[in-house]
Amino acid sequence: QVQLVESGGGLVQAGGSLRLSCAASGRMFNAMGWYRQAPGKQRELVATISSGGVAVYVDSVKGRFTISRDNAKNTVYLQMNSLKPEDTAVYCCWALMIARSFWGQGTQVTVSS
């Protein structure tokens, strides 16, 4: 059974940093990434990374967030720097295996102004 377990969320002041981690059980995934959903807003893609290390970011986080993965540990990371209040959301880990998506429970990130 596939499980995605996130860690690293919390409360931080604007301009601060957080690092999210997501450890996945099961086989190695084709792609992994992070989505987020703020109150009253739709879920949006933050960043994804392929098994080969190709990363894609939403424009609003480019230059501030860095996604990486450790294939040996089946773990994906999201380093978030220069955080802004508008980054406040529940961040969910996502993993793709062939044509099937898997989701973590989510971790809250709150950025105070």
PDB file of N, CA and C in Angstrom:
ATOM      1  N   GLN A   1       0.851  -1.192   0.000  1.00  0.00           N
ATOM      2  CA  GLN A   1       0.000   0.000   0.000  1.00  0.00           C
ATOM      3  C   GLN A   1       0.882   1.236   0.000  1.00  0.00           C
ATOM      4  N   VAL A   2       0.552   2.162  -0.868  1.00  0.00           N
ATOM      5  CA  VAL A   2       1.349   3.380  -0.990  1.00  0.00           C
ATOM      6  C   VAL A   2       0.938   4.379   0.083  1.00  0.00           C
ATOM      7  N   GLN A   3       1.925   4.930   0.753  1.00  0.00           N
ATOM      8  CA  GLN A   3       1.676   5.975   1.731  1.00  0.00           C
ATOM      9  C   GLN A   3       2.663   7.109   1.524  1.00  0.00           C
ATOM     10  N   LEU A   4       2.169   8.329   1.634  1.00  0.00           N
ATOM     11  CA  LEU A   4       3.002   9.521   1.562  1.00  0.00           C
ATOM     12  C   LEU A   4       2.906  10.219   2.905  1.00  0.00           C
ATOM     13  N   VAL A   5       4.034  10.429   3.554  1.00  0.00           N
ATOM     14  CA  VAL A   5       4.052  11.027   4.886  1.00  0.00           C
ATOM     15  C   VAL A   5       4.851  12.317   4.842  1.00  0.00           C
ATOM     16  N   GLU A   6       4.147  13.418   5.081  1.00  0.00           N
ATOM     17  CA  GLU A   6       4.782  14.735   5.024  1.00  0.00           C
ATOM     18  C   GLU A   6       5.250  15.180   6.400  1.00  0.00           C
ATOM     19  N   SER A   7       6.229  16.051   6.393  1.00  0.00           N
ATOM     20  CA  SER A   7       6.686  16.688   7.627  1.00  0.00           C
ATOM     21  C   SER A   7       7.332  18.021   7.274  1.00  0.00           C
ATOM     22  N   GLY A   8       7.452  18.880   8.282  1.00  0.00           N
ATOM     23  CA  GLY A   8       8.190  20.122   8.090  1.00  0.00           C
ATOM     24  C   GLY A   8       7.372  21.385   8.038  1.00  0.00           C
ATOM     25  N   GLY A   9       6.060  21.292   8.081  1.00  0.00           N
ATOM     26  CA  GLY A   9       5.256  22.510   8.079  1.00  0.00           C
ATOM     27  C   GLY A   9       5.360  23.240   9.404  1.00  0.00           C
ATOM     28  N   GLY A  10       4.735  24.413   9.457  1.00  0.00           N
ATOM     29  CA  GLY A  10       4.747  25.176  10.688  1.00  0.00           C
ATOM     30  C   GLY A  10       4.459  26.635  10.474  1.00  0.00           C
ATOM     31  N   LEU A  11       4.761  27.412  11.492  1.00  0.00           N
ATOM     32  CA  LEU A  11       4.538  28.857  11.475  1.00  0.00           C
ATOM     33  C   LEU A  11       5.875  29.571  11.334  1.00  0.00           C
ATOM     34  N   VAL A  12       5.935  30.509  10.432  1.00  0.00           N
ATOM     35  CA  VAL A  12       7.178  31.253  10.204  1.00  0.00           C
ATOM     36  C   VAL A  12       6.843  32.690   9.852  1.00  0.00           C
ATOM     37  N   GLN A  13       7.742  33.590  10.163  1.00  0.00           N
ATOM     38  CA  GLN A  13       7.536  34.991   9.794  1.00  0.00           C
ATOM     39  C   GLN A  13       7.869  35.205   8.333  1.00  0.00           C
ATOM     40  N   ALA A  14       7.268  36.226   7.762  1.00  0.00           N
ATOM     41  CA  ALA A  14       7.567  36.576   6.374  1.00  0.00           C
ATOM     42  C   ALA A  14       9.072  36.780   6.200  1.00  0.00           C
ATOM     43  N   GLY A  15       9.580  36.240   5.109  1.00  0.00           N
ATOM     44  CA  GLY A  15      11.012  36.296   4.852  1.00  0.00           C
ATOM     45  C   GLY A  15      11.763  35.086   5.360  1.00  0.00           C
ATOM     46  N   GLY A  16      11.102  34.272   6.144  1.00  0.00           N
ATOM     47  CA  GLY A  16      11.733  33.088   6.705  1.00  0.00           C
ATOM     48  C   GLY A  16      11.731  31.905   5.758  1.00  0.00           C
ATOM     49  N   SER A  17      12.187  30.776   6.272  1.00  0.00           N
ATOM     50  CA  SER A  17      12.322  29.564   5.463  1.00  0.00           C
ATOM     51  C   SER A  17      11.735  28.362   6.182  1.00  0.00           C
ATOM     52  N   LEU A  18      11.274  27.424   5.388  1.00  0.00           N
ATOM     53  CA  LEU A  18      10.835  26.124   5.876  1.00  0.00           C
ATOM     54  C   LEU A  18      11.251  25.080   4.853  1.00  0.00           C
ATOM     55  N   ARG A  19      11.417  23.856   5.331  1.00  0.00           N
ATOM     56  CA  ARG A  19      11.707  22.745   4.430  1.00  0.00           C
ATOM     57  C   ARG A  19      10.693  21.634   4.678  1.00  0.00           C
ATOM     58  N   LEU A  20       9.977  21.289   3.634  1.00  0.00           N
ATOM     59  CA  LEU A  20       9.013  20.200   3.699  1.00  0.00           C
ATOM     60  C   LEU A  20       9.654  18.925   3.176  1.00  0.00           C
ATOM     61  N   SER A  21       9.267  17.820   3.790  1.00  0.00           N
ATOM     62  CA  SER A  21       9.723  16.511   3.337  1.00  0.00           C
ATOM     63  C   SER A  21       8.524  15.603   3.147  1.00  0.00           C
ATOM     64  N   CYS A  22       8.640  14.689   2.213  1.00  0.00           N
ATOM     65  CA  CYS A  22       7.580  13.712   1.966  1.00  0.00           C
ATOM     66  C   CYS A  22       8.237  12.375   1.657  1.00  0.00           C
ATOM     67  N   ALA A  23       8.031  11.431   2.547  1.00  0.00           N
ATOM     68  CA  ALA A  23       8.581  10.093   2.372  1.00  0.00           C
ATOM     69  C   ALA A  23       7.488   9.177   1.842  1.00  0.00           C
ATOM     70  N   ALA A  24       7.792   8.490   0.756  1.00  0.00           N
ATOM     71  CA  ALA A  24       6.810   7.630   0.110  1.00  0.00           C
ATOM     72  C   ALA A  24       7.191   6.172   0.258  1.00  0.00           C
ATOM     73  N   SER A  25       6.205   5.345   0.555  1.00  0.00           N
ATOM     74  CA  SER A  25       6.427   3.911   0.582  1.00  0.00           C
ATOM     75  C   SER A  25       6.137   3.351  -0.793  1.00  0.00           C
ATOM     76  N   GLY A  26       6.556   2.162  -1.041  1.00  0.00           N
ATOM     77  CA  GLY A  26       6.269   1.548  -2.325  1.00  0.00           C
ATOM     78  C   GLY A  26       7.399   1.733  -3.323  1.00  0.00           C
ATOM     79  N   ARG A  27       7.078   1.556  -4.581  1.00  0.00           N
ATOM     80  CA  ARG A  27       8.073   1.640  -5.640  1.00  0.00           C
ATOM     81  C   ARG A  27       8.441   3.086  -5.928  1.00  0.00           C
ATOM     82  N   MET A  28       9.479   3.281  -6.706  1.00  0.00           N
ATOM     83  CA  MET A  28       9.850   4.628  -7.092  1.00  0.00           C
ATOM     84  C   MET A  28       8.808   5.198  -8.048  1.00  0.00           C
ATOM     85  N   PHE A  29       8.526   6.457  -7.874  1.00  0.00           N
ATOM     86  CA  PHE A  29       7.485   7.106  -8.640  1.00  0.00           C
ATOM     87  C   PHE A  29       8.053   7.832  -9.858  1.00  0.00           C
ATOM     88  N   ASN A  30       7.234   7.924 -10.894  1.00  0.00           N
ATOM     89  CA  ASN A  30       7.648   8.628 -12.097  1.00  0.00           C
ATOM     90  C   ASN A  30       7.886  10.106 -11.810  1.00  0.00           C
ATOM     91  N   ALA A  31       6.990  10.687 -11.034  1.00  0.00           N
ATOM     92  CA  ALA A  31       7.113  12.098 -10.682  1.00  0.00           C
ATOM     93  C   ALA A  31       6.593  12.292  -9.267  1.00  0.00           C
ATOM     94  N   MET A  32       7.125  13.296  -8.613  1.00  0.00           N
ATOM     95  CA  MET A  32       6.663  13.666  -7.276  1.00  0.00           C
ATOM     96  C   MET A  32       6.564  15.175  -7.207  1.00  0.00           C
ATOM     97  N   GLY A  33       5.824  15.659  -6.248  1.00  0.00           N
ATOM     98  CA  GLY A  33       5.719  17.107  -6.157  1.00  0.00           C
ATOM     99  C   GLY A  33       4.878  17.565  -5.000  1.00  0.00           C
ATOM    100  N   TRP A  34       4.555  18.839  -5.065  1.00  0.00           N
ATOM    101  CA  TRP A  34       3.788  19.489  -4.010  1.00  0.00           C
ATOM    102  C   TRP A  34       2.687  20.353  -4.614  1.00  0.00           C
ATOM    103  N   TYR A  35       1.518  20.243  -4.019  1.00  0.00           N
ATOM    104  CA  TYR A  35       0.406  21.123  -4.308  1.00  0.00           C
ATOM    105  C   TYR A  35       0.099  21.883  -3.025  1.00  0.00           C
ATOM    106  N   ARG A  36      -0.658  22.956  -3.152  1.00  0.00           N
ATOM    107  CA  ARG A  36      -1.099  23.676  -1.965  1.00  0.00           C
ATOM    108  C   ARG A  36      -2.511  24.191  -2.161  1.00  0.00           C
ATOM    109  N   GLN A  37      -3.189  24.363  -1.042  1.00  0.00           N
ATOM    110  CA  GLN A  37      -4.534  24.910  -1.086  1.00  0.00           C
ATOM    111  C   GLN A  37      -4.708  25.873   0.072  1.00  0.00           C
ATOM    112  N   ALA A  38      -4.975  27.112  -0.275  1.00  0.00           N
ATOM    113  CA  ALA A  38      -5.230  28.141   0.723  1.00  0.00           C
ATOM    114  C   ALA A  38      -6.731  28.222   0.976  1.00  0.00           C
ATOM    115  N   PRO A  39      -7.128  28.741   2.129  1.00  0.00           N
ATOM    116  CA  PRO A  39      -8.563  28.853   2.433  1.00  0.00           C
ATOM    117  C   PRO A  39      -9.307  29.647   1.361  1.00  0.00           C
ATOM    118  N   GLY A  40     -10.390  29.075   0.870  1.00  0.00           N
ATOM    119  CA  GLY A  40     -11.203  29.760  -0.122  1.00  0.00           C
ATOM    120  C   GLY A  40     -10.643  29.750  -1.529  1.00  0.00           C
ATOM    121  N   LYS A  41      -9.541  29.046  -1.730  1.00  0.00           N
ATOM    122  CA  LYS A  41      -8.930  29.009  -3.058  1.00  0.00           C
ATOM    123  C   LYS A  41      -8.834  27.578  -3.560  1.00  0.00           C
ATOM    124  N   GLN A  42      -8.649  27.469  -4.864  1.00  0.00           N
ATOM    125  CA  GLN A  42      -8.488  26.147  -5.458  1.00  0.00           C
ATOM    126  C   GLN A  42      -7.086  25.609  -5.195  1.00  0.00           C
ATOM    127  N   ARG A  43      -6.973  24.309  -5.220  1.00  0.00           N
ATOM    128  CA  ARG A  43      -5.673  23.688  -5.084  1.00  0.00           C
ATOM    129  C   ARG A  43      -4.817  24.061  -6.293  1.00  0.00           C
ATOM    130  N   GLU A  44      -3.553  24.379  -6.038  1.00  0.00           N
ATOM    131  CA  GLU A  44      -2.663  24.723  -7.146  1.00  0.00           C
ATOM    132  C   GLU A  44      -1.360  23.944  -7.034  1.00  0.00           C
ATOM    133  N   LEU A  45      -0.807  23.672  -8.194  1.00  0.00           N
ATOM    134  CA  LEU A  45       0.488  23.021  -8.262  1.00  0.00           C
ATOM    135  C   LEU A  45       1.568  24.000  -7.813  1.00  0.00           C
ATOM    136  N   VAL A  46       2.455  23.550  -6.956  1.00  0.00           N
ATOM    137  CA  VAL A  46       3.580  24.382  -6.534  1.00  0.00           C
ATOM    138  C   VAL A  46       4.832  23.998  -7.321  1.00  0.00           C
ATOM    139  N   ALA A  47       5.157  22.716  -7.299  1.00  0.00           N
ATOM    140  CA  ALA A  47       6.355  22.248  -7.992  1.00  0.00           C
ATOM    141  C   ALA A  47       6.281  20.744  -8.168  1.00  0.00           C
ATOM    142  N   THR A  48       6.857  20.270  -9.260  1.00  0.00           N
ATOM    143  CA  THR A  48       6.992  18.837  -9.476  1.00  0.00           C
ATOM    144  C   THR A  48       8.410  18.532  -9.921  1.00  0.00           C
ATOM    145  N   ILE A  49       8.791  17.288  -9.759  1.00  0.00           N
ATOM    146  CA  ILE A  49      10.110  16.858 -10.185  1.00  0.00           C
ATOM    147  C   ILE A  49      10.011  15.442 -10.709  1.00  0.00           C
ATOM    148  N   SER A  50      10.634  15.202 -11.847  1.00  0.00           N
ATOM    149  CA  SER A  50      10.601  13.879 -12.456  1.00  0.00           C
ATOM    150  C   SER A  50      11.627  12.971 -11.800  1.00  0.00           C
ATOM    151  N   SER A  51      11.569  11.700 -12.144  1.00  0.00           N
ATOM    152  CA  SER A  51      12.546  10.762 -11.603  1.00  0.00           C
ATOM    153  C   SER A  51      13.952  11.112 -12.062  1.00  0.00           C
ATOM    154  N   GLY A  52      14.058  11.808 -13.181  1.00  0.00           N
ATOM    155  CA  GLY A  52      15.360  12.240 -13.680  1.00  0.00           C
ATOM    156  C   GLY A  52      15.816  13.572 -13.143  1.00  0.00           C
ATOM    157  N   GLY A  53      14.978  14.212 -12.319  1.00  0.00           N
ATOM    158  CA  GLY A  53      15.386  15.456 -11.683  1.00  0.00           C
ATOM    159  C   GLY A  53      14.953  16.728 -12.377  1.00  0.00           C
ATOM    160  N   VAL A  54      14.088  16.616 -13.376  1.00  0.00           N
ATOM    161  CA  VAL A  54      13.607  17.816 -14.052  1.00  0.00           C
ATOM    162  C   VAL A  54      12.495  18.436 -13.212  1.00  0.00           C
ATOM    163  N   ALA A  55      12.664  19.704 -12.866  1.00  0.00           N
ATOM    164  CA  ALA A  55      11.733  20.380 -11.970  1.00  0.00           C
ATOM    165  C   ALA A  55      10.900  21.417 -12.714  1.00  0.00           C
ATOM    166  N   VAL A  56       9.676  21.560 -12.268  1.00  0.00           N
ATOM    167  CA  VAL A  56       8.766  22.559 -12.811  1.00  0.00           C
ATOM    168  C   VAL A  56       8.152  23.305 -11.623  1.00  0.00           C
ATOM    169  N   TYR A  57       8.054  24.636 -11.752  1.00  0.00           N
ATOM    170  CA  TYR A  57       7.523  25.458 -10.665  1.00  0.00           C
ATOM    171  C   TYR A  57       6.396  26.353 -11.165  1.00  0.00           C
ATOM    172  N   VAL A  58       5.476  26.656 -10.267  1.00  0.00           N
ATOM    173  CA  VAL A  58       4.504  27.697 -10.562  1.00  0.00           C
ATOM    174  C   VAL A  58       5.242  29.029 -10.507  1.00  0.00           C
ATOM    175  N   ASP A  59       4.824  29.982 -11.323  1.00  0.00           N
ATOM    176  CA  ASP A  59       5.561  31.249 -11.440  1.00  0.00           C
ATOM    177  C   ASP A  59       5.728  31.956 -10.102  1.00  0.00           C
ATOM    178  N   SER A  60       4.744  31.857  -9.241  1.00  0.00           N
ATOM    179  CA  SER A  60       4.766  32.628  -7.992  1.00  0.00           C
ATOM    180  C   SER A  60       5.847  32.182  -7.009  1.00  0.00           C
ATOM    181  N   VAL A  61       6.430  31.007  -7.224  1.00  0.00           N
ATOM    182  CA  VAL A  61       7.457  30.525  -6.289  1.00  0.00           C
ATOM    183  C   VAL A  61       8.835  30.426  -6.933  1.00  0.00           C
ATOM    184  N   LYS A  62       8.924  30.683  -8.211  1.00  0.00           N
ATOM    185  CA  LYS A  62      10.219  30.591  -8.897  1.00  0.00           C
ATOM    186  C   LYS A  62      11.236  31.528  -8.250  1.00  0.00           C
ATOM    187  N   GLY A  63      12.420  30.998  -8.021  1.00  0.00           N
ATOM    188  CA  GLY A  63      13.474  31.781  -7.392  1.00  0.00           C
ATOM    189  C   GLY A  63      13.433  31.762  -5.879  1.00  0.00           C
ATOM    190  N   ARG A  64      12.345  31.261  -5.310  1.00  0.00           N
ATOM    191  CA  ARG A  64      12.226  31.200  -3.847  1.00  0.00           C
ATOM    192  C   ARG A  64      12.166  29.758  -3.331  1.00  0.00           C
ATOM    193  N   PHE A  65      11.507  28.887  -4.075  1.00  0.00           N
ATOM    194  CA  PHE A  65      11.342  27.497  -3.663  1.00  0.00           C
ATOM    195  C   PHE A  65      12.231  26.603  -4.521  1.00  0.00           C
ATOM    196  N   THR A  66      12.707  25.528  -3.908  1.00  0.00           N
ATOM    197  CA  THR A  66      13.488  24.534  -4.632  1.00  0.00           C
ATOM    198  C   THR A  66      12.983  23.148  -4.286  1.00  0.00           C
ATOM    199  N   ILE A  67      12.635  22.390  -5.312  1.00  0.00           N
ATOM    200  CA  ILE A  67      12.197  21.009  -5.108  1.00  0.00           C
ATOM    201  C   ILE A  67      13.353  20.074  -5.431  1.00  0.00           C
ATOM    202  N   SER A  68      13.467  19.020  -4.651  1.00  0.00           N
ATOM    203  CA  SER A  68      14.507  18.018  -4.896  1.00  0.00           C
ATOM    204  C   SER A  68      13.971  16.668  -4.451  1.00  0.00           C
ATOM    205  N   ARG A  69      14.652  15.629  -4.864  1.00  0.00           N
ATOM    206  CA  ARG A  69      14.225  14.298  -4.460  1.00  0.00           C
ATOM    207  C   ARG A  69      15.419  13.391  -4.281  1.00  0.00           C
ATOM    208  N   ASP A  70      15.244  12.445  -3.389  1.00  0.00           N
ATOM    209  CA  ASP A  70      16.235  11.402  -3.145  1.00  0.00           C
ATOM    210  C   ASP A  70      15.579  10.099  -3.556  1.00  0.00           C
ATOM    211  N   ASN A  71      15.925   9.598  -4.736  1.00  0.00           N
ATOM    212  CA  ASN A  71      15.271   8.396  -5.252  1.00  0.00           C
ATOM    213  C   ASN A  71      15.560   7.174  -4.386  1.00  0.00           C
ATOM    214  N   ALA A  72      16.736   7.128  -3.806  1.00  0.00           N
ATOM    215  CA  ALA A  72      17.086   5.988  -2.959  1.00  0.00           C
ATOM    216  C   ALA A  72      16.185   5.919  -1.725  1.00  0.00           C
ATOM    217  N   LYS A  73      15.773   7.090  -1.247  1.00  0.00           N
ATOM    218  CA  LYS A  73      14.909   7.148  -0.072  1.00  0.00           C
ATOM    219  C   LYS A  73      13.439   7.344  -0.446  1.00  0.00           C
ATOM    220  N   ASN A  74      13.156   7.474  -1.739  1.00  0.00           N
ATOM    221  CA  ASN A  74      11.787   7.727  -2.192  1.00  0.00           C
ATOM    222  C   ASN A  74      11.200   8.935  -1.470  1.00  0.00           C
ATOM    223  N   THR A  75      11.982   9.982  -1.388  1.00  0.00           N
ATOM    224  CA  THR A  75      11.603  11.168  -0.636  1.00  0.00           C
ATOM    225  C   THR A  75      11.746  12.410  -1.505  1.00  0.00           C
ATOM    226  N   VAL A  76      10.775  13.289  -1.381  1.00  0.00           N
ATOM    227  CA  VAL A  76      10.820  14.554  -2.089  1.00  0.00           C
ATOM    228  C   VAL A  76      10.834  15.682  -1.058  1.00  0.00           C
ATOM    229  N   TYR A  77      11.571  16.738  -1.382  1.00  0.00           N
ATOM    230  CA  TYR A  77      11.729  17.866  -0.475  1.00  0.00           C
ATOM    231  C   TYR A  77      11.277  19.154  -1.164  1.00  0.00           C
ATOM    232  N   LEU A  78      10.860  20.100  -0.359  1.00  0.00           N
ATOM    233  CA  LEU A  78      10.559  21.432  -0.873  1.00  0.00           C
ATOM    234  C   LEU A  78      11.196  22.441   0.072  1.00  0.00           C
ATOM    235  N   GLN A  79      12.266  23.070  -0.393  1.00  0.00           N
ATOM    236  CA  GLN A  79      12.914  24.129   0.364  1.00  0.00           C
ATOM    237  C   GLN A  79      12.234  25.439   0.015  1.00  0.00           C
ATOM    238  N   MET A  80      11.682  26.088   1.005  1.00  0.00           N
ATOM    239  CA  MET A  80      10.934  27.318   0.780  1.00  0.00           C
ATOM    240  C   MET A  80      11.645  28.478   1.476  1.00  0.00           C
ATOM    241  N   ASN A  81      12.133  29.410   0.691  1.00  0.00           N
ATOM    242  CA  ASN A  81      12.824  30.582   1.207  1.00  0.00           C
ATOM    243  C   ASN A  81      12.030  31.843   0.894  1.00  0.00           C
ATOM    244  N   SER A  82      12.367  32.907   1.574  1.00  0.00           N
ATOM    245  CA  SER A  82      11.702  34.207   1.350  1.00  0.00           C
ATOM    246  C   SER A  82      10.186  34.052   1.356  1.00  0.00           C
ATOM    247  N   LEU A  83       9.700  33.368   2.348  1.00  0.00           N
ATOM    248  CA  LEU A  83       8.268  33.076   2.418  1.00  0.00           C
ATOM    249  C   LEU A  83       7.448  34.349   2.582  1.00  0.00           C
ATOM    250  N   LYS A  84       6.281  34.328   1.971  1.00  0.00           N
ATOM    251  CA  LYS A  84       5.361  35.458   2.004  1.00  0.00           C
ATOM    252  C   LYS A  84       4.045  35.022   2.636  1.00  0.00           C
ATOM    253  N   PRO A  85       3.288  35.964   3.177  1.00  0.00           N
ATOM    254  CA  PRO A  85       1.980  35.582   3.748  1.00  0.00           C
ATOM    255  C   PRO A  85       1.090  34.858   2.748  1.00  0.00           C
ATOM    256  N   GLU A  86       1.210  35.196   1.481  1.00  0.00           N
ATOM    257  CA  GLU A  86       0.378  34.535   0.471  1.00  0.00           C
ATOM    258  C   GLU A  86       0.792  33.096   0.205  1.00  0.00           C
ATOM    259  N   ASP A  87       1.893  32.658   0.796  1.00  0.00           N
ATOM    260  CA  ASP A  87       2.281  31.250   0.699  1.00  0.00           C
ATOM    261  C   ASP A  87       1.552  30.391   1.741  1.00  0.00           C
ATOM    262  N   THR A  88       0.813  31.027   2.624  1.00  0.00           N
ATOM    263  CA  THR A  88       0.075  30.291   3.644  1.00  0.00           C
ATOM    264  C   THR A  88      -0.940  29.360   2.988  1.00  0.00           C
ATOM    265  N   ALA A  89      -0.862  28.071   3.344  1.00  0.00           N
ATOM    266  CA  ALA A  89      -1.728  27.065   2.744  1.00  0.00           C
ATOM    267  C   ALA A  89      -1.439  25.711   3.385  1.00  0.00           C
ATOM    268  N   VAL A  90      -2.274  24.760   3.059  1.00  0.00           N
ATOM    269  CA  VAL A  90      -1.964  23.363   3.349  1.00  0.00           C
ATOM    270  C   VAL A  90      -1.216  22.814   2.149  1.00  0.00           C
ATOM    271  N   TYR A  91      -0.040  22.295   2.398  1.00  0.00           N
ATOM    272  CA  TYR A  91       0.803  21.762   1.333  1.00  0.00           C
ATOM    273  C   TYR A  91       0.681  20.242   1.334  1.00  0.00           C
ATOM    274  N   CYS A  92       0.354  19.697   0.173  1.00  0.00           N
ATOM    275  CA  CYS A  92       0.166  18.254   0.035  1.00  0.00           C
ATOM    276  C   CYS A  92       1.207  17.677  -0.904  1.00  0.00           C
ATOM    277  N   CYS A  93       1.745  16.564  -0.479  1.00  0.00           N
ATOM    278  CA  CYS A  93       2.672  15.828  -1.311  1.00  0.00           C
ATOM    279  C   CYS A  93       1.895  15.030  -2.353  1.00  0.00           C
ATOM    280  N   TRP A  94       2.467  14.902  -3.534  1.00  0.00           N
ATOM    281  CA  TRP A  94       1.829  14.179  -4.640  1.00  0.00           C
ATOM    282  C   TRP A  94       2.859  13.280  -5.289  1.00  0.00           C
ATOM    283  N   ALA A  95       2.423  12.110  -5.708  1.00  0.00           N
ATOM    284  CA  ALA A  95       3.324  11.193  -6.392  1.00  0.00           C
ATOM    285  C   ALA A  95       2.562  10.489  -7.504  1.00  0.00           C
ATOM    286  N   LEU A  96       3.244  10.300  -8.610  1.00  0.00           N
ATOM    287  CA  LEU A  96       2.645   9.668  -9.782  1.00  0.00           C
ATOM    288  C   LEU A  96       3.370   8.370 -10.097  1.00  0.00           C
ATOM    289  N   MET A  97       2.605   7.302 -10.155  1.00  0.00           N
ATOM    290  CA  MET A  97       3.157   6.003 -10.542  1.00  0.00           C
ATOM    291  C   MET A  97       2.367   5.519 -11.748  1.00  0.00           C
ATOM    292  N   ILE A  98       3.015   5.480 -12.887  1.00  0.00           N
ATOM    293  CA  ILE A  98       2.381   5.161 -14.167  1.00  0.00           C
ATOM    294  C   ILE A  98       1.258   6.184 -14.362  1.00  0.00           C
ATOM    295  N   ALA A  99       0.004   5.792 -14.282  1.00  0.00           N
ATOM    296  CA  ALA A  99      -1.070   6.757 -14.513  1.00  0.00           C
ATOM    297  C   ALA A  99      -1.884   7.027 -13.264  1.00  0.00           C
ATOM    298  N   ARG A 100      -1.364   6.646 -12.144  1.00  0.00           N
ATOM    299  CA  ARG A 100      -2.127   6.783 -10.904  1.00  0.00           C
ATOM    300  C   ARG A 100      -1.458   7.786  -9.970  1.00  0.00           C
ATOM    301  N   SER A 101      -2.276   8.665  -9.397  1.00  0.00           N
ATOM    302  CA  SER A 101      -1.786   9.666  -8.463  1.00  0.00           C
ATOM    303  C   SER A 101      -2.045   9.243  -7.026  1.00  0.00           C
ATOM    304  N   PHE A 102      -1.114   9.627  -6.172  1.00  0.00           N
ATOM    305  CA  PHE A 102      -1.240   9.376  -4.746  1.00  0.00           C
ATOM    306  C   PHE A 102      -1.019  10.700  -4.012  1.00  0.00           C
ATOM    307  N   TRP A 103      -1.671  10.830  -2.861  1.00  0.00           N
ATOM    308  CA  TRP A 103      -1.634  12.100  -2.121  1.00  0.00           C
ATOM    309  C   TRP A 103      -1.308  11.870  -0.653  1.00  0.00           C
ATOM    310  N   GLY A 104      -0.590  12.811  -0.087  1.00  0.00           N
ATOM    311  CA  GLY A 104      -0.370  12.817   1.337  1.00  0.00           C
ATOM    312  C   GLY A 104      -1.515  13.509   2.046  1.00  0.00           C
ATOM    313  N   GLN A 105      -1.446  13.527   3.367  1.00  0.00           N
ATOM    314  CA  GLN A 105      -2.510  14.126   4.171  1.00  0.00           C
ATOM    315  C   GLN A 105      -2.427  15.652   4.169  1.00  0.00           C
ATOM    316  N   GLY A 106      -1.261  16.180   3.960  1.00  0.00           N
ATOM    317  CA  GLY A 106      -1.088  17.628   3.952  1.00  0.00           C
ATOM    318  C   GLY A 106      -0.444  18.128   5.233  1.00  0.00           C
ATOM    319  N   THR A 107       0.291  19.217   5.100  1.00  0.00           N
ATOM    320  CA  THR A 107       0.913  19.855   6.248  1.00  0.00           C
ATOM    321  C   THR A 107       0.693  21.364   6.151  1.00  0.00           C
ATOM    322  N   GLN A 108       0.348  21.968   7.254  1.00  0.00           N
ATOM    323  CA  GLN A 108       0.016  23.390   7.259  1.00  0.00           C
ATOM    324  C   GLN A 108       1.276  24.247   7.275  1.00  0.00           C
ATOM    325  N   VAL A 109       1.302  25.219   6.399  1.00  0.00           N
ATOM    326  CA  VAL A 109       2.353  26.234   6.390  1.00  0.00           C
ATOM    327  C   VAL A 109       1.668  27.585   6.591  1.00  0.00           C
ATOM    328  N   THR A 110       2.067  28.291   7.620  1.00  0.00           N
ATOM    329  CA  THR A 110       1.496  29.598   7.920  1.00  0.00           C
ATOM    330  C   THR A 110       2.613  30.627   7.985  1.00  0.00           C
ATOM    331  N   VAL A 111       2.469  31.667   7.187  1.00  0.00           N
ATOM    332  CA  VAL A 111       3.477  32.730   7.132  1.00  0.00           C
ATOM    333  C   VAL A 111       2.841  34.009   7.680  1.00  0.00           C
ATOM    334  N   SER A 112       3.389  34.504   8.763  1.00  0.00           N
ATOM    335  CA  SER A 112       2.849  35.718   9.376  1.00  0.00           C
ATOM    336  C   SER A 112       3.558  36.947   8.834  1.00  0.00           C
ATOM    337  N   SER A 113       2.801  38.031   8.771  1.00  0.00           N
ATOM    338  CA  SER A 113       3.370  39.279   8.229  1.00  0.00           C
ATOM    339  C   SER A 113       4.010  40.119   9.323  1.00  0.00           C
TER     340      SER A 113
END
